[in-house]
Tab-separated table of C-alpha atoms and ligand atoms in Angstrom:
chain	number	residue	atom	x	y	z
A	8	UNK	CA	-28.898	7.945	16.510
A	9	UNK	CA	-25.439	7.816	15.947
A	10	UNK	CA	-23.954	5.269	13.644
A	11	UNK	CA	-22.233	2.338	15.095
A	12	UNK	CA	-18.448	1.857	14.593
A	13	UNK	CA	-17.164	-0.835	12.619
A	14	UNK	CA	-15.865	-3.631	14.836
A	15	UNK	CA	-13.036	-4.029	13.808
A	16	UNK	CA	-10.023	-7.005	14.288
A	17	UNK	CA	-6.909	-7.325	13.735
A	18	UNK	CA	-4.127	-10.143	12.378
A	19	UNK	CA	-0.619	-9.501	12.096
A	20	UNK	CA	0.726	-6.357	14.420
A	21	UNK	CA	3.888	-5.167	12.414
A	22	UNK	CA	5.183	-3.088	10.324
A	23	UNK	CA	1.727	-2.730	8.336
A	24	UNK	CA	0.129	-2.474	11.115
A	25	UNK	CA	2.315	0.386	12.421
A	26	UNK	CA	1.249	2.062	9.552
A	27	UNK	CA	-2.221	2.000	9.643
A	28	UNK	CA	-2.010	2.761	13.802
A	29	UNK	CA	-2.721	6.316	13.728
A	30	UNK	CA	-5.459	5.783	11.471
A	31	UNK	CA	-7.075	3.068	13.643
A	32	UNK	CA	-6.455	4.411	16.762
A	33	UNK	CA	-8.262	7.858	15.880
A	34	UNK	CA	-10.660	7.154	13.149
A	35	UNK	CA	-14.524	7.128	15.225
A	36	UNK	CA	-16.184	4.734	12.480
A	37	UNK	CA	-13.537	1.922	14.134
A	38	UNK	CA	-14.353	-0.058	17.416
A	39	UNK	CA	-11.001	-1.884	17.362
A	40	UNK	CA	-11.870	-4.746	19.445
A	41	UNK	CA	-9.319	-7.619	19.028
A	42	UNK	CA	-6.041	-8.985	17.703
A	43	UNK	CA	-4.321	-12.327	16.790
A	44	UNK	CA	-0.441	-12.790	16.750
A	45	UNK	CA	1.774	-15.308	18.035
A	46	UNK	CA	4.482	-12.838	19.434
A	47	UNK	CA	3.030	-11.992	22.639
A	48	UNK	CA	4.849	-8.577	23.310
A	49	UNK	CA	2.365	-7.618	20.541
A	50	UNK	CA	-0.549	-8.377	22.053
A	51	UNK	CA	0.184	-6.664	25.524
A	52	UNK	CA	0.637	-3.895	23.615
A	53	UNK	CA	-2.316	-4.108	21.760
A	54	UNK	CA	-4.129	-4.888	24.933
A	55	UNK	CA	-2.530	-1.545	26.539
A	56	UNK	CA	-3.183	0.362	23.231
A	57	UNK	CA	-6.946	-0.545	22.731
A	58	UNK	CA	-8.245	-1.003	26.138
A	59	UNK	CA	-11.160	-3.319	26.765
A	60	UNK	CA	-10.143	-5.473	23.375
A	61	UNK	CA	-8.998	-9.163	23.431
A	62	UNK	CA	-6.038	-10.541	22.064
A	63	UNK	CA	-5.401	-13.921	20.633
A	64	UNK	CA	-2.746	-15.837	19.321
A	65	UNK	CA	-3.906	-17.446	16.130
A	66	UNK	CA	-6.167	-16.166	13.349
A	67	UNK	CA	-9.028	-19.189	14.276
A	68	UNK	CA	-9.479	-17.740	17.854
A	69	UNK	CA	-10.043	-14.273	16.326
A	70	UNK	CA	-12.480	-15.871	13.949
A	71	UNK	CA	-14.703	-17.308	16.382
A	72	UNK	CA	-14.825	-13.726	17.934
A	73	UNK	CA	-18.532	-13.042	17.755
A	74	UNK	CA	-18.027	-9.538	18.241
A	75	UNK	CA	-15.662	-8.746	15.731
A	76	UNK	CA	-17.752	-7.779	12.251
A	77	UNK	CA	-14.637	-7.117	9.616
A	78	UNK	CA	-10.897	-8.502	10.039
A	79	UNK	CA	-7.441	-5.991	8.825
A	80	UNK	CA	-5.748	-9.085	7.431
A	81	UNK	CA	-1.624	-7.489	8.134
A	82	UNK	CA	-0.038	-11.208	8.162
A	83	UNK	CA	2.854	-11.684	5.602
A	84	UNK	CA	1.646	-11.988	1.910
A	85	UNK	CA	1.959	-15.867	2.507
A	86	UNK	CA	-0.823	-15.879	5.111
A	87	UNK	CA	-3.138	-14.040	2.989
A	88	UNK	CA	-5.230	-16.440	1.269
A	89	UNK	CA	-5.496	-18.966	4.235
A	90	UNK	CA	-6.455	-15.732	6.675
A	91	UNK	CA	-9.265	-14.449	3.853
A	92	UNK	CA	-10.461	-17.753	3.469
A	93	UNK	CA	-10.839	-18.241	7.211
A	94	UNK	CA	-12.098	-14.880	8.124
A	95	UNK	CA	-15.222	-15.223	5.221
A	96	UNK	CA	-15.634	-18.247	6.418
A	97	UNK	CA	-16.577	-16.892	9.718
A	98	UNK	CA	-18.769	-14.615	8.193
A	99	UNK	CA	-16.394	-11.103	8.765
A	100	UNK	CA	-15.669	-8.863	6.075
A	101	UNK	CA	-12.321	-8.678	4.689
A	102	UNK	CA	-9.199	-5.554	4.072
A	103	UNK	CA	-6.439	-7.103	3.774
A	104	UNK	CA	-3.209	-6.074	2.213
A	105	UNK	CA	-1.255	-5.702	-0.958
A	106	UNK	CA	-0.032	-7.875	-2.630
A	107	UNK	CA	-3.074	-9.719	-1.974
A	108	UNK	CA	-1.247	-12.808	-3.139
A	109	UNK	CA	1.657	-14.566	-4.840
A	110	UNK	CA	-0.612	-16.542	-7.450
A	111	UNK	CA	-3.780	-15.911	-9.703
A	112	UNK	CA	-5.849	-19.146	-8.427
A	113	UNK	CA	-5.230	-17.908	-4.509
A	114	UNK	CA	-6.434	-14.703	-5.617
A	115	UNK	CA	-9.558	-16.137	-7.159
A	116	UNK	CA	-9.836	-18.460	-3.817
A	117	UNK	CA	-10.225	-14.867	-1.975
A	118	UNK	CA	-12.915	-13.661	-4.295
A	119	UNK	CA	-14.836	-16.473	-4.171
A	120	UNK	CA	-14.681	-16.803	-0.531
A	121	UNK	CA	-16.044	-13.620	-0.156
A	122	UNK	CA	-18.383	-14.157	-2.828
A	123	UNK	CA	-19.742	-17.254	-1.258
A	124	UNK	CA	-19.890	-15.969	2.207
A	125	UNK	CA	-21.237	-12.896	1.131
A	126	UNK	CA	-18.858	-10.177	2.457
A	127	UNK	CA	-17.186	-7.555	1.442
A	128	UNK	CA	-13.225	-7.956	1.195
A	129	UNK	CA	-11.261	-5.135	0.042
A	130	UNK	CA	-7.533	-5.018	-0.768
A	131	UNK	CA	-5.303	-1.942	0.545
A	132	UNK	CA	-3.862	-0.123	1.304
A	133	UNK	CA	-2.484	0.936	-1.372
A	134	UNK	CA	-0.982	4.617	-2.090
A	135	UNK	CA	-4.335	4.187	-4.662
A	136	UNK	CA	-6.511	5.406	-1.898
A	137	UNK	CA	-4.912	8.832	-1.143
A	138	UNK	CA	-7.378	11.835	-1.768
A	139	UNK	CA	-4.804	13.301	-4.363
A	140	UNK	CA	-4.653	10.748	-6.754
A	141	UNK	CA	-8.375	10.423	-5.902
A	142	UNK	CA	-8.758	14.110	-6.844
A	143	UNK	CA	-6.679	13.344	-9.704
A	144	UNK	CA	-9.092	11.145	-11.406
A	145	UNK	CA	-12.165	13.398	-10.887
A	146	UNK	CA	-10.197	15.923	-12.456
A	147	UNK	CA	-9.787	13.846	-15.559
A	148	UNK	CA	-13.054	12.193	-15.477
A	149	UNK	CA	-14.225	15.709	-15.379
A	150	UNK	CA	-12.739	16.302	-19.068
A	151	UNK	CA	-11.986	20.118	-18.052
A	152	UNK	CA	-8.327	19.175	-19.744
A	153	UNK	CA	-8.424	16.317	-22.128
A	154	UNK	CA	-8.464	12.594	-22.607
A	155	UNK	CA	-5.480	11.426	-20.298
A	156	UNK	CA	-2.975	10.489	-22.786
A	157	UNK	CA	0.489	9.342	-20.730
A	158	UNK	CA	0.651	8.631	-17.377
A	159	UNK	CA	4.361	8.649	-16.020
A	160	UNK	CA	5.249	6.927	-12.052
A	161	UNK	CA	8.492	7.644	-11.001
A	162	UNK	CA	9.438	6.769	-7.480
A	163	UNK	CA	13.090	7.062	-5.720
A	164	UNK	CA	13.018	5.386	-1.548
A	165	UNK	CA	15.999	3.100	0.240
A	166	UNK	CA	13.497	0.053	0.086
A	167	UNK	CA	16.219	-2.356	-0.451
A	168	UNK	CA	17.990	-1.479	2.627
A	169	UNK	CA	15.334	-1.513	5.566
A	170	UNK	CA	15.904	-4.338	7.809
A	171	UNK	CA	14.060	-7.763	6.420
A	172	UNK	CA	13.033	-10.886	7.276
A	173	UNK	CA	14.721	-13.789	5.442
A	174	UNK	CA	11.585	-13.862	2.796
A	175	UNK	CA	11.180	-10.364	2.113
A	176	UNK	CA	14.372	-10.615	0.448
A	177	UNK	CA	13.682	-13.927	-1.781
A	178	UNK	CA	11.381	-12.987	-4.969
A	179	UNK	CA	9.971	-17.065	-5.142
A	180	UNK	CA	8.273	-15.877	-0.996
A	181	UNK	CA	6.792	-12.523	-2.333
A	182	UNK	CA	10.387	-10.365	-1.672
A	183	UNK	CA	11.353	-7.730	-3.695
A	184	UNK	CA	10.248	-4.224	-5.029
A	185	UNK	CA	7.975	-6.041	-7.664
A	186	UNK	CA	5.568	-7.678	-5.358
A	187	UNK	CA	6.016	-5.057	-2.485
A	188	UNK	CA	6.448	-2.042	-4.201
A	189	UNK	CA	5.033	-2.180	-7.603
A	190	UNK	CA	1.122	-2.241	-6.334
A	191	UNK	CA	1.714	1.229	-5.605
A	192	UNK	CA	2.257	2.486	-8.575
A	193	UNK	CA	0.360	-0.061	-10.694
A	194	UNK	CA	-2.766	0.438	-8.712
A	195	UNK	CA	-2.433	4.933	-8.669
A	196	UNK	CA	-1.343	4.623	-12.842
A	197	UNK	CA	-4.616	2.365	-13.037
A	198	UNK	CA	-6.681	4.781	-11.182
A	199	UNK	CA	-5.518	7.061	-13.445
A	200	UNK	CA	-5.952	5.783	-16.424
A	201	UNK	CA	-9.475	4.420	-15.732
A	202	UNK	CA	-9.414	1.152	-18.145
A	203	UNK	CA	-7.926	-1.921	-18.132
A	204	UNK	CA	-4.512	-2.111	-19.345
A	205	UNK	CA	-3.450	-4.274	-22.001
A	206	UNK	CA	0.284	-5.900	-21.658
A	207	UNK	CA	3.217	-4.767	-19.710
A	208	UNK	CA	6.966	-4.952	-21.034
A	209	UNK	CA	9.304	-4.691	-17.684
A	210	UNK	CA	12.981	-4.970	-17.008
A	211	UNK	CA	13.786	-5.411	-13.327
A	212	UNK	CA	17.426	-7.617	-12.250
A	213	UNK	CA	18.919	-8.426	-8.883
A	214	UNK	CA	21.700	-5.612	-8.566
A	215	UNK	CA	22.507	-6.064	-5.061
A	216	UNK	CA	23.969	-9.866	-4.530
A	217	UNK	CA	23.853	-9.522	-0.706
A	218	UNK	CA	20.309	-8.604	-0.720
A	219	UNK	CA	19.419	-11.155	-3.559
A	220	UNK	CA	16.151	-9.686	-4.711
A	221	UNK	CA	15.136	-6.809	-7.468
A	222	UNK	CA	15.584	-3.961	-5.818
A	223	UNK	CA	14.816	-1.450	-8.990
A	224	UNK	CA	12.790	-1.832	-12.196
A	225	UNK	CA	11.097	-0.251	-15.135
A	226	UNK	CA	7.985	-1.333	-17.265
A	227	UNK	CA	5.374	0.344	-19.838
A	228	UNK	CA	1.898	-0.619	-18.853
A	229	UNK	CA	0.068	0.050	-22.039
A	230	UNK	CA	-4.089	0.441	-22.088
A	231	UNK	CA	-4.173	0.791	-25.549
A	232	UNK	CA	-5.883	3.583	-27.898
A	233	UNK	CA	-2.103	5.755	-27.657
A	234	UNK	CA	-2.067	5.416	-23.037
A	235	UNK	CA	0.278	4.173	-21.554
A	236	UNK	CA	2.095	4.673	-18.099
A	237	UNK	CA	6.181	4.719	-17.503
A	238	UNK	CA	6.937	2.612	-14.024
A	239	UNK	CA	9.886	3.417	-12.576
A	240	UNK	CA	11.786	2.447	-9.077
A	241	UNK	CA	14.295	1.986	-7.126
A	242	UNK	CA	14.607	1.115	-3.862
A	243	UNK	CA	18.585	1.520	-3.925
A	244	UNK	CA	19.119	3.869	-1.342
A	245	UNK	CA	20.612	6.759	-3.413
A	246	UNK	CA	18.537	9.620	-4.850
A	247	UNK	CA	15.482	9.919	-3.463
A	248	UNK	CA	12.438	11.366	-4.828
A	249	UNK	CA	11.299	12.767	-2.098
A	250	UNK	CA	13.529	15.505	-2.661
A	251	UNK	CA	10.914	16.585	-5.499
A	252	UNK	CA	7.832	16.406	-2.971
A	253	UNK	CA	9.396	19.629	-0.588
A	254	UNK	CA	10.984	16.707	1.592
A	255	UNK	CA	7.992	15.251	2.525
A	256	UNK	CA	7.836	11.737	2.808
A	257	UNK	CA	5.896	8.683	1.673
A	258	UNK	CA	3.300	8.949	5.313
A	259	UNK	CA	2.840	12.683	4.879
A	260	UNK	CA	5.633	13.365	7.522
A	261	UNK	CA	8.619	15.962	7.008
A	262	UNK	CA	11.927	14.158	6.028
A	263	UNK	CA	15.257	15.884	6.930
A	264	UNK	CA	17.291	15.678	3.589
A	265	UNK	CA	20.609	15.995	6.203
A	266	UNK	CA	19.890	12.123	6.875
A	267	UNK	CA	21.512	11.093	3.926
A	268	UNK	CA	22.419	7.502	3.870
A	269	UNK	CA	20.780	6.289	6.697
A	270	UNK	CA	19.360	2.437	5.967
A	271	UNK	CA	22.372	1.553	4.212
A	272	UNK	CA	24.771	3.329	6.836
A	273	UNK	CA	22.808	1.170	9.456
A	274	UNK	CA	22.731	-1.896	7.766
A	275	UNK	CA	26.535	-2.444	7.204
A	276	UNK	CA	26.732	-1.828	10.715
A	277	UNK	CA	25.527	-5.364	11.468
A	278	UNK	CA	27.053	-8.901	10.800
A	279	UNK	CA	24.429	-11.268	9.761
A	280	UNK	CA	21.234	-11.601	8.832
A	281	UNK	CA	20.376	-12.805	12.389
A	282	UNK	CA	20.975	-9.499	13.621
A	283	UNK	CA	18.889	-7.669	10.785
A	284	UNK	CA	15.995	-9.863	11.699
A	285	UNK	CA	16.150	-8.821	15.313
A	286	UNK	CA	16.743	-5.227	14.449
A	287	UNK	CA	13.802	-5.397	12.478
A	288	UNK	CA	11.605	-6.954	15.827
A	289	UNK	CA	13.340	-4.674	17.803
A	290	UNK	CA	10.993	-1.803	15.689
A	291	UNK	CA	8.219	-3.316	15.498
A	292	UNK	CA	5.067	-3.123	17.036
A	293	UNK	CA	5.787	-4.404	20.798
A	294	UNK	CA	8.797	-3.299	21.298
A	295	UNK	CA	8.905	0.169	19.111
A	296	UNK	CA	6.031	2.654	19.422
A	297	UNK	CA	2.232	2.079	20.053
A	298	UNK	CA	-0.745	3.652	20.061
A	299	UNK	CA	-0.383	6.467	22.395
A	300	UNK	CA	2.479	7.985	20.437
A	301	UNK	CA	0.009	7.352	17.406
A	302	UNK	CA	-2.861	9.327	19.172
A	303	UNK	CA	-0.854	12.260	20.237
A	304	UNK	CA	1.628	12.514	17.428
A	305	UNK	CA	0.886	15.664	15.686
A	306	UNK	CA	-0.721	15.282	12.225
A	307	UNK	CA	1.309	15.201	9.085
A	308	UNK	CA	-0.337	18.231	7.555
A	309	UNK	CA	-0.023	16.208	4.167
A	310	UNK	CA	-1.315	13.093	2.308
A	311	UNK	CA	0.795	9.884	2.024
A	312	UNK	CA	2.012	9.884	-1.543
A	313	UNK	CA	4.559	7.617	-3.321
A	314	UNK	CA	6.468	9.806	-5.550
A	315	UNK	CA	6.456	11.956	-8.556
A	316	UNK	CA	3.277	10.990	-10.366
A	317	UNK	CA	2.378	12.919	-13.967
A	318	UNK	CA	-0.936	12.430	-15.609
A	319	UNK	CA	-0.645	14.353	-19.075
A	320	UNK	CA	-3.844	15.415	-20.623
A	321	UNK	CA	-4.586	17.064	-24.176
A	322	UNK	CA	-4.367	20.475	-22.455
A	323	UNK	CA	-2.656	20.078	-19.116
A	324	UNK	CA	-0.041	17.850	-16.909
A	325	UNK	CA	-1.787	17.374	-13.627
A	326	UNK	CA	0.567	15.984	-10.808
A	327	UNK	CA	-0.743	14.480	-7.447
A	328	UNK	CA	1.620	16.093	-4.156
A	329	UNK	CA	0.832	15.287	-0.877
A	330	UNK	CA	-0.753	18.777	-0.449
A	331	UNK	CA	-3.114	19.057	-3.899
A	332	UNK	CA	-2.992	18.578	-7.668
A	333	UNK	CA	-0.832	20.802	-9.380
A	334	UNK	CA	-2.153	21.455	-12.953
A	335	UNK	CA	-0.072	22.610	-15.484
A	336	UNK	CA	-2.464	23.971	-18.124
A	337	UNK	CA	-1.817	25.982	-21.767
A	338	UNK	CA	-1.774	29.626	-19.798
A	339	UNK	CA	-1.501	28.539	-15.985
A	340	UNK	CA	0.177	26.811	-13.793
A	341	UNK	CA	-1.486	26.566	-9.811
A	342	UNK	CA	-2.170	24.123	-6.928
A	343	UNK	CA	-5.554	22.923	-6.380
A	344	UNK	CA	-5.304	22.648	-2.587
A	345	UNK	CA	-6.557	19.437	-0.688
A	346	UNK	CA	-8.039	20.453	2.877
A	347	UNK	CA	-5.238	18.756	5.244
A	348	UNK	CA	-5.622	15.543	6.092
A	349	UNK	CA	-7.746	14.922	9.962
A	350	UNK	CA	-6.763	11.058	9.872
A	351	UNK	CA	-3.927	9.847	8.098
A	352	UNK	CA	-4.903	7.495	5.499
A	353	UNK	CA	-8.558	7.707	6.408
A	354	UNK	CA	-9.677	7.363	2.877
A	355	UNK	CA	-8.862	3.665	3.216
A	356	UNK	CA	-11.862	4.010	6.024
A	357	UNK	CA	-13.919	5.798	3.740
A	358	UNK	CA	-14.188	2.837	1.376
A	359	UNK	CA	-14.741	0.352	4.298
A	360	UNK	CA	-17.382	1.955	5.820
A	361	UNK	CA	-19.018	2.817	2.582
A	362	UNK	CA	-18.873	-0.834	1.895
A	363	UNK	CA	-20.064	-1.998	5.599
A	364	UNK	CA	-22.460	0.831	6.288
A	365	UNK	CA	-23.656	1.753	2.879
A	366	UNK	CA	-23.573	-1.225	0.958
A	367	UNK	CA	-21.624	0.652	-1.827
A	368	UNK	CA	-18.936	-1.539	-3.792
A	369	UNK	CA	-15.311	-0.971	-3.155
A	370	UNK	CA	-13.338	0.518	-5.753
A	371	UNK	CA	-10.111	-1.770	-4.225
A	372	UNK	CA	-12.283	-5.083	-4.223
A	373	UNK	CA	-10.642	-8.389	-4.449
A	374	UNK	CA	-11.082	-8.482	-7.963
A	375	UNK	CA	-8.795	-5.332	-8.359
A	376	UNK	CA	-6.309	-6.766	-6.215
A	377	UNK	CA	-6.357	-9.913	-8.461
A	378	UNK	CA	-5.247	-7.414	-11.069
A	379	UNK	CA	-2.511	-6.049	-9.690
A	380	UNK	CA	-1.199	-9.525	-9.106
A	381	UNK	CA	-1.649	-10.338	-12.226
A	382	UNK	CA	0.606	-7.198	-13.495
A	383	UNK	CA	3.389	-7.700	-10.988
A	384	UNK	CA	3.666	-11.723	-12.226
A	385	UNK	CA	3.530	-10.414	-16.186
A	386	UNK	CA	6.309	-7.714	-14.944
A	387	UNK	CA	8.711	-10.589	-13.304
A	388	UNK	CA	7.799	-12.530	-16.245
A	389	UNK	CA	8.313	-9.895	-18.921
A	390	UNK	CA	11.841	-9.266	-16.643
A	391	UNK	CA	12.973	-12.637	-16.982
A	392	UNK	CA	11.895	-13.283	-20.907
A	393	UNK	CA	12.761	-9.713	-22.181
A	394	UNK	CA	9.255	-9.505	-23.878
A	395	UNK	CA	5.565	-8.081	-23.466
A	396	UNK	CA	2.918	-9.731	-21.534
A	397	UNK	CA	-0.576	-9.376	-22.304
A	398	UNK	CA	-2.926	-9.381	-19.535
A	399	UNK	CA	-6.289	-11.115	-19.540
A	400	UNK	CA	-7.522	-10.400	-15.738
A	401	UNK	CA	-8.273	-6.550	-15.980
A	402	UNK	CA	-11.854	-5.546	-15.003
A	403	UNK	CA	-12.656	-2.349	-15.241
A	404	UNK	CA	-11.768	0.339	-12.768
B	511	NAD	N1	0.317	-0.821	2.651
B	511	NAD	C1	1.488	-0.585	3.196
B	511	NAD	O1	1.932	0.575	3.280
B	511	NAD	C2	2.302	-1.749	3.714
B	511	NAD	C3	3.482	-1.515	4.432
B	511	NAD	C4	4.173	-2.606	4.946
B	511	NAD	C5	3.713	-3.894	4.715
B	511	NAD	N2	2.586	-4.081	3.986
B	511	NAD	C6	2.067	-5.433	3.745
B	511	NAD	O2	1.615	-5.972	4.976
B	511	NAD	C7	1.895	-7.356	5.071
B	511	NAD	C8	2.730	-7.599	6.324
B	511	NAD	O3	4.010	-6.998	6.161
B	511	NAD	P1	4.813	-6.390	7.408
B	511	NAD	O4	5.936	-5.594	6.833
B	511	NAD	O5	3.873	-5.742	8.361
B	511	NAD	O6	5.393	-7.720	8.070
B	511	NAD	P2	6.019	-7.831	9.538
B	511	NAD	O7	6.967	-8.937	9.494
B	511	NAD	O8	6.487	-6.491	9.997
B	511	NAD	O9	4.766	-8.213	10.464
B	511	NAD	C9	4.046	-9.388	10.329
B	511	NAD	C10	3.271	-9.639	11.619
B	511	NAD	O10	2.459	-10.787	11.436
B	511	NAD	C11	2.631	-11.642	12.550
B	511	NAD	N3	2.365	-13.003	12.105
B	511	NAD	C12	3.180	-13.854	11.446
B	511	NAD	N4	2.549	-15.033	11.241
B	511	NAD	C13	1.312	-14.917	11.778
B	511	NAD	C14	0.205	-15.790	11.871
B	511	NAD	N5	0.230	-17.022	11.358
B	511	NAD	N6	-0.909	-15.323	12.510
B	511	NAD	C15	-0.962	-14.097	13.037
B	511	NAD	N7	0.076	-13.212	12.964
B	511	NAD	C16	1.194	-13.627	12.338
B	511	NAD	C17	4.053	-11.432	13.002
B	511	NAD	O11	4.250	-11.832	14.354
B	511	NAD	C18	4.180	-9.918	12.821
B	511	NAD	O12	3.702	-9.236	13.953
B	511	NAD	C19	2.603	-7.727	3.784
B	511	NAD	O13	1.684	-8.292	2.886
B	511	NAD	C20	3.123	-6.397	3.254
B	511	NAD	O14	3.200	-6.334	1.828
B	511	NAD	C21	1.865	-3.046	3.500
């Protein structure tokens, strides 16, 4: 008998969402059966997109959606913790994304809603879950080259200068690279690494006045015993890492390097912050593209990725790329190919209906997302004091 699909709902339809659309719109192990948002554009799209589903406006009406079985919690980082807490509290299992939270004791609230309601809640996505840097850490689990001995993160994007909402760009609300961009990379160098890091000495500072949040930093995420991992971004809008990946961008897709400039160029073409907010609406889901362009858009051909990742060994460099791990050893260099990916981002599936289906325990549980938080609040803090933070929150991968 064929295994039943994961009934799946849905809070917040934007920009994350958008993301994850091609993925939930043609992954089988997803029945996507409902939504709640208050903008109601949304959910006559969503209605249009998934026909047959039911769309609400707030997060309690979705809860007390008997059919529904596991909630994609896609609110603003704000709404996390009250959205886990209700949707466990209903009895639905949990993905919700990164950051999972602004503070340490809302993260805990998550995992012990979930613990107490007994489902599963995983946090993602995160660039953590794409099959290279999964392949990555088999490779150095499998010892073939080494003990992993530095792990260096390097990524290059024009974060800073995508249209925002007001809190996006105000650190204190969960704005800024650090809380939206870091997980990335601290999540794939923890993968990597494969034990719990230590302390983390950062330097990040607002660069930008009239965007008036870090936009850039650097940090050294030590695990002790000789690892540790090199952090670097920035969002600035200038070089762009990419440009090391064969032009292929951050969702797999291929980026024109001719389109030089573009979010800047775009943003100084408006005149207040009013009129970034409603460019920003005017993309999102509603009013930009849906699910049909999703469904018939032709597959990226490569993995997500989020730029130029080494993981040196004793005996070889082994670098993630959205097509394979290249590894660098003493006498050879080659790529080990990855199959091309059928579903974009369907890894993050994988680990849902592992956990759902399976029973088998998410490697991105709550209690890893708790320690992400807790290195993106020791990075702001080790910013702001010029010193190392030691972390105490670090479970094992
Ligand atoms: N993993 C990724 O690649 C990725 C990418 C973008 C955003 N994110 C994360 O996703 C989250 C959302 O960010 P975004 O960029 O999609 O934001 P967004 O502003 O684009 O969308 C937020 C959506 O939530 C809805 N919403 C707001 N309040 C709500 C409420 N109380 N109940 C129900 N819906 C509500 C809004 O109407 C909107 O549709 C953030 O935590 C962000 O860090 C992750």
């Amino acid at each position: 008998m064929p295994e039943e699909p994961i009934r799946l709902g849905v809070v917040g339809l934007g920009r994350a969402f958008m993301l994850m659309l091609p993925t939930l719109a043609r992954d089988p192990r997803l029945a996507v059966l409902a939504c709640a948002d208050p903008r109601p554009e949304a959910r006559a799209r969503f209605a249009a997109d998934f026909p047959g589903s039911r769309t609400y406006e707030s997060m309690s009406a979705l809860c007390a959606d008997e059919a529904v079985e596991a909630i994609y919690v896609a609110t603003p980082h704000q709404h996390h913790v009250a959205d886990v807490r209700a949707a466990a509290a209903a009895g639905k299992h949990v993905l919700v994304e990164k950051p999972m939270a602004l503070t340490l004791p809302d993260c805990r609230a998550m995992v012990e809603a979930a613990r107490e309601a007994g489902v599963h809640l995983i946090v993602g996505h995160s660039h953590s879950f794409d099959a290279p840097y999964l392949r990555t850490r088999e490779i150095i689990q499998s010892g073939t080259h080494g003990a992993v001995r530095m792990i260096t993160a390097m990524n290059f994007t024009d974060y800073l200068y995508r249209p925002r909402r007001p809190e996006e760009l105000d650190t204190a609300q969960g704005g800024g690279a650090i809380f939206s961009q870091a997980p990335h990379q601290i999540e794939v160098v923890r993968l990597l690494a494969g034990r719990p890091a230590r302390s983390i000495r950062a330097a990040s500072t607002v660069w930008d006045p009239s965007r008036g949040t870090e936009g850039a930093y650097n940090a050294l995420l030590d695990f002790g015993d000789g690892l540790a991992a090199t952090l670097t971004y920035s969002g600035h809008g200038h070089f762009d890492t990419d440009e090391f990946q064969d032009w292929t961008g951050e969702m797999g897709q291929q980026r024109n390097p001719a389109e030089y400039g573009t979010a800047r160029n775009v943003l100084s073409g408006l005149a207040s912050r009013e009129e970034e907010v409603m460019l920003k609406e005017k993309r999102t889901y509603g009013l930009g593209p849906g699910a049909t362009e999703a469904r018939t858009a032709p597959l990226p051909g490569a993995y997500n990725h989020f730029g130029l990742v080494i993981a040196s060994c004793e005996f070889a460099d082994l670098r993630p790329t959205p097509r394979g791990v290249m590894i660098y050893a003493d006498d050879l260099r080659h790529l080990e190919h990855l199959p091309p990916p059928e579903i974009p981002r369907a890894e993050v599936i994988d680990e849902l209906h592992a956990a759902l289906r399976r029973g088998t325990a998410p490697l991105h549980s709550g209690e890893w997302g708790l320690a992400t938080v807790e290195i993106c609040l020791a990075m702001l803090q080790s910013a702001r004091t010029g010193r190392e933070v030691a972390l105490h929150q670090q479970g094992a991968p």
